[in-house]
PDB file of C-alpha atoms and ligand atoms in Angstrom:
ATOM      1  CA  MET A   1      85.893 -88.975  44.617  1.00 75.00           C
ATOM      2  CA  THR A   2      82.163 -88.615  44.227  1.00 78.00           C
ATOM      3  CA  ASP A   3      79.822 -88.918  47.172  1.00 85.00           C
ATOM      4  CA  ILE A   4      77.308 -91.370  45.730  1.00 89.00           C
ATOM      5  CA  ASN A   5      75.040 -91.156  48.769  1.00 91.00           C
ATOM      6  CA  PHE A   6      74.848 -87.406  48.305  1.00 95.00           C
ATOM      7  CA  LEU A   7      73.807 -87.826  44.677  1.00 96.00           C
ATOM      8  CA  LYS A   8      71.195 -90.386  45.603  1.00 95.00           C
ATOM      9  CA  SER A   9      69.805 -88.016  48.208  1.00 96.00           C
ATOM     10  CA  LEU A  10      69.301 -85.177  45.727  1.00 97.00           C
ATOM     11  CA  ARG A  11      65.660 -84.171  45.561  1.00 97.00           C
ATOM     12  CA  ILE A  12      63.499 -84.958  42.551  1.00 97.00           C
ATOM     13  CA  PRO A  13      63.291 -81.622  40.724  1.00 98.00           C
ATOM     14  CA  THR A  14      60.391 -80.103  38.824  1.00 97.00           C
ATOM     15  CA  GLU A  15      60.257 -77.509  36.061  1.00 97.00           C
ATOM     16  CA  ASP A  16      59.219 -74.969  38.702  1.00 98.00           C
ATOM     17  CA  ASN A  17      62.000 -76.001  41.058  1.00 98.00           C
ATOM     18  CA  PRO A  18      64.838 -77.433  38.944  1.00 98.00           C
ATOM     19  CA  LEU A  19      68.111 -78.777  40.277  1.00 98.00           C
ATOM     20  CA  ARG A  20      70.617 -75.939  40.149  1.00 98.00           C
ATOM     21  CA  VAL A  21      73.947 -77.078  38.743  1.00 98.00           C
ATOM     22  CA  LEU A  22      77.031 -74.916  38.273  1.00 98.00           C
ATOM     23  CA  VAL A  23      78.893 -76.104  35.195  1.00 98.00           C
ATOM     24  CA  SER A  24      82.201 -75.356  33.481  1.00 98.00           C
ATOM     25  CA  SER A  25      81.096 -73.240  30.530  1.00 98.00           C
ATOM     26  CA  CYS A  26      83.217 -75.122  28.001  1.00 98.00           C
ATOM     27  CA  LEU A  27      81.364 -78.348  28.784  1.00 97.00           C
ATOM     28  CA  THR A  28      78.224 -76.773  27.336  1.00 97.00           C
ATOM     29  CA  GLY A  29      79.895 -75.791  24.072  1.00 96.00           C
ATOM     30  CA  ILE A  30      80.856 -72.225  24.952  1.00 97.00           C
ATOM     31  CA  LEU A  31      84.127 -71.259  23.249  1.00 97.00           C
ATOM     32  CA  CYS A  32      86.025 -70.296  26.380  1.00 98.00           C
ATOM     33  CA  GLY A  33      88.934 -72.755  26.175  1.00 97.00           C
ATOM     34  CA  TYR A  34      92.483 -71.465  26.220  1.00 97.00           C
ATOM     35  CA  ASP A  35      92.621 -71.728  22.412  1.00 96.00           C
ATOM     36  CA  GLY A  36      89.185 -70.211  21.835  1.00 96.00           C
ATOM     37  CA  THR A  37      87.499 -73.603  21.385  1.00 96.00           C
ATOM     38  CA  ALA A  38      85.173 -75.524  23.711  1.00 94.00           C
ATOM     39  CA  ASN A  39      87.941 -78.035  24.538  1.00 90.00           C
ATOM     40  CA  GLY A  40      86.162 -80.779  22.589  1.00 91.00           C
ATOM     41  CA  GLU A  41      82.627 -82.139  22.849  1.00 91.00           C
ATOM     42  CA  TYR A  42      81.197 -83.658  25.988  1.00 94.00           C
ATOM     43  CA  PRO A  43      77.875 -85.405  25.287  1.00 95.00           C
ATOM     44  CA  SER A  44      77.645 -86.470  28.941  1.00 95.00           C
ATOM     45  CA  VAL A  45      77.082 -82.823  29.877  1.00 97.00           C
ATOM     46  CA  ILE A  46      75.497 -81.480  26.660  1.00 96.00           C
ATOM     47  CA  LYS A  47      72.666 -83.930  27.373  1.00 95.00           C
ATOM     48  CA  LEU A  48      71.804 -81.941  30.501  1.00 97.00           C
ATOM     49  CA  LEU A  49      70.876 -78.965  28.306  1.00 96.00           C
ATOM     50  CA  ASN A  50      67.811 -80.883  27.086  1.00 95.00           C
ATOM     51  CA  TYR A  51      65.920 -80.890  30.380  1.00 97.00           C
ATOM     52  CA  ASP A  52      63.723 -78.289  32.052  1.00 97.00           C
ATOM     53  CA  THR A  53      64.239 -79.980  35.398  1.00 98.00           C
ATOM     54  CA  ILE A  54      67.798 -78.741  35.652  1.00 98.00           C
ATOM     55  CA  LYS A  55      69.083 -75.178  35.625  1.00 98.00           C
ATOM     56  CA  LEU A  56      72.668 -74.964  34.389  1.00 98.00           C
ATOM     57  CA  ILE A  57      74.630 -71.976  35.610  1.00 98.00           C
ATOM     58  CA  LYS A  58      77.654 -71.616  33.320  1.00 98.00           C
ATOM     59  CA  PHE A  59      80.947 -70.093  34.367  1.00 98.00           C
ATOM     60  CA  CYS A  60      84.516 -70.199  33.088  1.00 98.00           C
ATOM     61  CA  PRO A  61      86.943 -69.148  35.818  1.00 98.00           C
ATOM     62  CA  GLU A  62      89.974 -68.769  33.570  1.00 98.00           C
ATOM     63  CA  GLU A  63      88.082 -66.630  31.072  1.00 98.00           C
ATOM     64  CA  PHE A  64      86.856 -64.468  33.974  1.00 98.00           C
ATOM     65  CA  SER A  65      90.433 -63.599  34.945  1.00 98.00           C
ATOM     66  CA  PHE A  66      92.419 -63.934  31.724  1.00 98.00           C
ATOM     67  CA  GLY A  67      89.986 -63.733  28.783  1.00 98.00           C
ATOM     68  CA  SER A  68      89.853 -66.055  25.764  1.00 97.00           C
ATOM     69  CA  PRO A  69      91.974 -67.113  24.028  1.00 97.00           C
ATOM     70  CA  ARG A  70      94.808 -67.160  26.542  1.00 98.00           C
ATOM     71  CA  GLU A  71      97.775 -69.254  27.567  1.00 97.00           C
ATOM     72  CA  MET A  72      97.353 -72.689  29.108  1.00 96.00           C
ATOM     73  CA  CYS A  73      98.194 -72.956  32.790  1.00 98.00           C
ATOM     74  CA  ASP A  74      98.971 -75.620  35.368  1.00 98.00           C
ATOM     75  CA  ILE A  75      99.494 -75.914  39.111  1.00 98.00           C
ATOM     76  CA  HIS A  76     103.081 -76.252  40.311  1.00 97.00           C
ATOM     77  CA  GLY A  77     103.982 -77.623  43.728  1.00 97.00           C
ATOM     78  CA  GLY A  78     100.647 -79.021  44.818  1.00 98.00           C
ATOM     79  CA  THR A  79      96.916 -79.078  44.103  1.00 98.00           C
ATOM     80  CA  GLY A  80      94.174 -76.456  43.990  1.00 98.00           C
ATOM     81  CA  ILE A  81      93.713 -76.566  47.742  1.00 98.00           C
ATOM     82  CA  ASP A  82      97.444 -75.923  48.166  1.00 98.00           C
ATOM     83  CA  VAL A  83      97.117 -72.881  45.890  1.00 98.00           C
ATOM     84  CA  LEU A  84      94.293 -71.553  48.072  1.00 98.00           C
ATOM     85  CA  GLU A  85      96.458 -72.089  51.155  1.00 98.00           C
ATOM     86  CA  GLY A  86      99.457 -70.306  49.641  1.00 98.00           C
ATOM     87  CA  LYS A  87     101.545 -73.473  49.303  1.00 98.00           C
ATOM     88  CA  ALA A  88     101.512 -73.870  45.500  1.00 98.00           C
ATOM     89  CA  LYS A  89     101.421 -71.652  42.400  1.00 98.00           C
ATOM     90  CA  VAL A  90      99.649 -71.511  39.063  1.00 98.00           C
ATOM     91  CA  LEU A  91     101.951 -70.728  36.162  1.00 98.00           C
ATOM     92  CA  SER A  92     101.069 -70.082  32.530  1.00 97.00           C
ATOM     93  CA  ASP A  93     102.955 -71.978  29.812  1.00 94.00           C
ATOM     94  CA  SER A  94     105.400 -69.133  29.480  1.00 95.00           C
ATOM     95  CA  GLY A  95     106.009 -69.047  33.225  1.00 96.00           C
ATOM     96  CA  VAL A  96     103.858 -66.055  34.191  1.00 98.00           C
ATOM     97  CA  ASP A  97     102.475 -66.350  37.719  1.00 98.00           C
ATOM     98  CA  TRP A  98      98.677 -66.609  37.403  1.00 98.00           C
ATOM     99  CA  THR A  99      98.073 -67.575  41.029  1.00 98.00           C
ATOM    100  CA  GLU A 100      96.291 -64.376  42.049  1.00 98.00           C
ATOM    101  CA  GLY A 101      93.970 -64.388  39.035  1.00 98.00           C
ATOM    102  CA  MET A 102      93.112 -68.035  39.523  1.00 99.00           C
ATOM    103  CA  ILE A 103      92.233 -67.457  43.181  1.00 99.00           C
ATOM    104  CA  LYS A 104      90.094 -64.416  42.268  1.00 98.00           C
ATOM    105  CA  ALA A 105      88.282 -66.492  39.654  1.00 99.00           C
ATOM    106  CA  SER A 106      87.653 -69.253  42.180  1.00 99.00           C
ATOM    107  CA  GLU A 107      86.242 -66.710  44.618  1.00 98.00           C
ATOM    108  CA  LYS A 108      83.888 -65.456  41.889  1.00 99.00           C
ATOM    109  CA  MET A 109      82.776 -69.028  41.182  1.00 99.00           C
ATOM    110  CA  LEU A 110      82.094 -69.568  44.870  1.00 99.00           C
ATOM    111  CA  GLU A 111      80.122 -66.322  44.999  1.00 98.00           C
ATOM    112  CA  ILE A 112      77.970 -67.561  42.101  1.00 98.00           C
ATOM    113  CA  ALA A 113      77.518 -70.973  43.737  1.00 98.00           C
ATOM    114  CA  LYS A 114      76.239 -69.342  46.911  1.00 98.00           C
ATOM    115  CA  LYS A 115      74.043 -66.784  45.145  1.00 98.00           C
ATOM    116  CA  GLU A 116      72.433 -69.456  42.981  1.00 98.00           C
ATOM    117  CA  ASP A 117      72.219 -71.865  45.920  1.00 98.00           C
ATOM    118  CA  ILE A 118      73.502 -74.683  43.738  1.00 98.00           C
ATOM    119  CA  ASP A 119      72.802 -78.336  44.393  1.00 98.00           C
ATOM    120  CA  LEU A 120      75.926 -79.574  42.621  1.00 98.00           C
ATOM    121  CA  ALA A 121      78.736 -78.587  40.247  1.00 98.00           C
ATOM    122  CA  VAL A 122      79.753 -80.489  37.101  1.00 98.00           C
ATOM    123  CA  MET A 123      83.221 -79.430  36.014  1.00 98.00           C
ATOM    124  CA  MET A 124      85.855 -80.216  33.388  1.00 98.00           C
ATOM    125  CA  ASP A 125      88.346 -82.661  34.822  1.00 97.00           C
ATOM    126  CA  VAL A 126      92.135 -82.224  34.547  1.00 97.00           C
ATOM    127  CA  SER A 127      91.848 -78.430  34.232  1.00 98.00           C
ATOM    128  CA  ALA A 128      93.974 -76.369  36.640  1.00 98.00           C
ATOM    129  CA  ALA A 129      90.809 -74.433  37.504  1.00 98.00           C
ATOM    130  CA  CYS A 130      87.956 -76.902  37.050  1.00 98.00           C
ATOM    131  CA  GLY A 131      89.541 -80.336  37.560  1.00 98.00           C
ATOM    132  CA  SER A 132      87.931 -82.246  40.395  1.00 97.00           C
ATOM    133  CA  GLN A 133      89.431 -85.749  40.324  1.00 96.00           C
ATOM    134  CA  VAL A 134      92.723 -85.496  38.415  1.00 97.00           C
ATOM    135  CA  ILE A 135      94.978 -82.565  37.485  1.00 98.00           C
ATOM    136  CA  TYR A 136      98.453 -82.153  36.035  1.00 97.00           C
ATOM    137  CA  ASN A 137     101.397 -81.915  38.390  1.00 97.00           C
ATOM    138  CA  GLY A 138     103.382 -79.110  36.812  1.00 96.00           C
ATOM    139  CA  ASN A 139     103.461 -78.168  33.145  1.00 93.00           C
ATOM    140  CA  ARG A 140     101.354 -80.437  30.957  1.00 94.00           C
ATOM    141  CA  PHE A 141     103.623 -79.746  28.000  1.00 89.00           C
ATOM    142  CA  ALA A 142     106.691 -81.084  29.802  1.00 86.00           C
ATOM    143  CA  GLU A 143     108.327 -84.079  28.154  1.00 83.00           C
ATOM    144  CA  ASN A 144     107.309 -86.318  31.039  1.00 88.00           C
ATOM    145  CA  LYS A 145     103.954 -84.835  31.919  1.00 93.00           C
ATOM    146  CA  VAL A 146     102.686 -86.053  35.271  1.00 97.00           C
ATOM    147  CA  TYR A 147      99.155 -86.365  36.631  1.00 98.00           C
ATOM    148  CA  GLN A 148      98.138 -86.184  40.248  1.00 98.00           C
ATOM    149  CA  ILE A 149      94.960 -86.884  42.194  1.00 98.00           C
ATOM    150  CA  GLY A 150      93.398 -83.603  43.243  1.00 97.00           C
ATOM    151  CA  ALA A 151      91.235 -80.653  42.323  1.00 98.00           C
ATOM    152  CA  GLY A 152      91.933 -77.476  40.415  1.00 98.00           C
ATOM    153  CA  VAL A 153      91.707 -74.095  42.117  1.00 99.00           C
ATOM    154  CA  SER A 154      88.022 -73.318  41.487  1.00 99.00           C
ATOM    155  CA  ALA A 155      86.818 -76.846  42.168  1.00 98.00           C
ATOM    156  CA  ALA A 156      88.841 -76.866  45.390  1.00 98.00           C
ATOM    157  CA  GLN A 157      87.299 -73.538  46.399  1.00 98.00           C
ATOM    158  CA  LEU A 158      83.800 -74.987  45.949  1.00 98.00           C
ATOM    159  CA  MET A 159      84.660 -78.235  47.744  1.00 98.00           C
ATOM    160  CA  ARG A 160      86.236 -76.368  50.638  1.00 98.00           C
ATOM    161  CA  ALA A 161      82.943 -74.501  51.074  1.00 98.00           C
ATOM    162  CA  GLY A 162      81.041 -77.782  51.179  1.00 98.00           C
ATOM    163  CA  PHE A 163      79.731 -77.957  47.619  1.00 98.00           C
ATOM    164  CA  LYS A 164      79.851 -81.301  45.783  1.00 97.00           C
ATOM    165  CA  VAL A 165      81.700 -81.415  42.472  1.00 98.00           C
ATOM    166  CA  ILE A 166      81.676 -84.165  39.854  1.00 97.00           C
ATOM    167  CA  SER A 167      83.431 -84.232  36.499  1.00 97.00           C
ATOM    168  CA  GLN A 168      82.216 -84.856  32.963  1.00 97.00           C
ATOM    169  CA  ARG A 169      84.009 -88.210  33.189  1.00 96.00           C
ATOM    170  CA  ASP A 170      82.128 -89.395  36.270  1.00 97.00           C
ATOM    171  CA  TYR A 171      79.735 -91.374  34.120  1.00 97.00           C
ATOM    172  CA  GLY A 172      78.362 -93.441  37.011  1.00 96.00           C
ATOM    173  CA  SER A 173      77.528 -90.332  39.020  1.00 97.00           C
ATOM    174  CA  LEU A 174      76.023 -88.651  35.980  1.00 97.00           C
ATOM    175  CA  GLU A 175      73.723 -91.655  35.586  1.00 97.00           C
ATOM    176  CA  ILE A 176      72.283 -90.890  39.025  1.00 97.00           C
ATOM    177  CA  LEU A 177      71.902 -87.232  38.072  1.00 98.00           C
ATOM    178  CA  TYR A 178      70.094 -88.147  34.831  1.00 98.00           C
ATOM    179  CA  SER A 179      67.742 -90.387  36.818  1.00 97.00           C
ATOM    180  CA  LYS A 180      66.853 -87.428  39.048  1.00 97.00           C
ATOM    181  CA  ILE A 181      66.045 -85.046  36.220  1.00 98.00           C
ATOM    182  CA  ASP A 182      64.361 -87.618  33.959  1.00 97.00           C
ATOM    183  CA  GLU A 183      61.991 -90.094  35.584  1.00 95.00           C
ATOM    184  CA  LYS A 184      62.239 -92.329  32.511  1.00 96.00           C
ATOM    185  CA  HIS A 185      66.017 -92.667  32.708  1.00 97.00           C
ATOM    186  CA  LYS A 186      67.177 -96.151  33.622  1.00 97.00           C
ATOM    187  CA  ILE A 187      70.562 -96.136  35.375  1.00 97.00           C
ATOM    188  CA  ASN A 188      73.261 -98.070  33.500  1.00 97.00           C
ATOM    189  CA  PRO A 189      75.133 -99.875  36.312  1.00 96.00           C
ATOM    190  CA  ASP A 190      78.113-100.598  34.046  1.00 98.00           C
ATOM    191  CA  LEU A 191      79.152 -96.967  33.725  1.00 97.00           C
ATOM    192  CA  LYS A 192      81.986 -95.879  36.009  1.00 96.00           C
ATOM    193  CA  ASP A 193      83.361 -92.738  37.539  1.00 96.00           C
ATOM    194  CA  HIS A 194      86.807 -91.452  36.584  1.00 95.00           C
ATOM    195  CA  HIS A 195      88.434 -92.887  39.704  1.00 95.00           C
ATOM    196  CA  GLU A 196      87.023 -96.340  38.940  1.00 96.00           C
ATOM    197  CA  ILE A 197      88.472 -96.822  35.465  1.00 97.00           C
ATOM    198  CA  ASP A 198      91.563 -98.915  34.703  1.00 97.00           C
ATOM    199  CA  TRP A 199      93.663 -95.932  33.567  1.00 97.00           C
ATOM    200  CA  TYR A 200      93.187 -94.205  36.927  1.00 97.00           C
ATOM    201  CA  LYS A 201      93.838 -97.349  38.967  1.00 97.00           C
ATOM    202  CA  ASN A 202      96.933 -98.291  36.960  1.00 98.00           C
ATOM    203  CA  TYR A 203      98.384 -94.785  36.784  1.00 98.00           C
ATOM    204  CA  PHE A 204      97.966 -94.085  40.490  1.00 98.00           C
ATOM    205  CA  ASN A 205      98.667 -97.696  41.483  1.00 97.00           C
ATOM    206  CA  ILE A 206      95.440 -98.031  43.439  1.00 92.00           C
TER     207      ILE A 206
HETATM  208  S1  SF4 B 301      88.646 -72.825  33.026  1.00 63.74           S
HETATM  209 FE1  SF4 B 301      87.116 -74.413  33.262  1.00 63.74          FE
HETATM  210  S2  SF4 B 301      85.337 -73.638  32.109  1.00 63.74           S
HETATM  211 FE2  SF4 B 301      87.097 -72.464  31.462  1.00 63.74          FE
HETATM  212  S3  SF4 B 301      87.868 -73.513  29.632  1.00 63.74           S
HETATM  213 FE3  SF4 B 301      89.026 -74.284  31.383  1.00 63.74          FE
HETATM  214  S4  SF4 B 301      87.913 -76.109  32.016  1.00 63.74           S
HETATM  215 FE4  SF4 B 301      86.528 -74.936  30.720  1.00 63.74          FE
END
């Protein structure tokens, strides 16, 4: 869940001192998805590419460890934090254990976050690596696919180190970010974060 107060407290950036945001590469149109695509189009993040007051640092953890294209993968037996603590595994579609590679990729992402001294990360939700609000619980291709609240391995690694992560579907939070990087942007109060929408509330019975 996004820390709105944190977002509101972000400094007003300038072209000389932009906000530094680590972003899932695929959200910016880079063809690093499991099938060699960008996993669709995400105007909520593409829009960030238009500003000089934000520096986007792009990284794809799964491509780092497994290349593109590759198999799809999901977390089995817990969330990303459980993977980092040795309590859950990441398996590819065909059942290959990708846990070690996913942890290495998350460590690389954390290294980049520290080196770049990022202010925030914007990551692709529902991914076993980049998800920050919702992820699959087990194989997403199972007949009865199941979602769970939680973060993927790389997002969990960043959060555990104290970095804030929002997703491309946290439209309310992104409104605050836009208002920081563009003084003319008027916040739309009707836009909601992923955890505030009806699907999330109904699915997780909140
Ligand atoms: S690992 Fe992250 S950056 Fe890479 S394709 Fe999946 S969601 Fe996008």
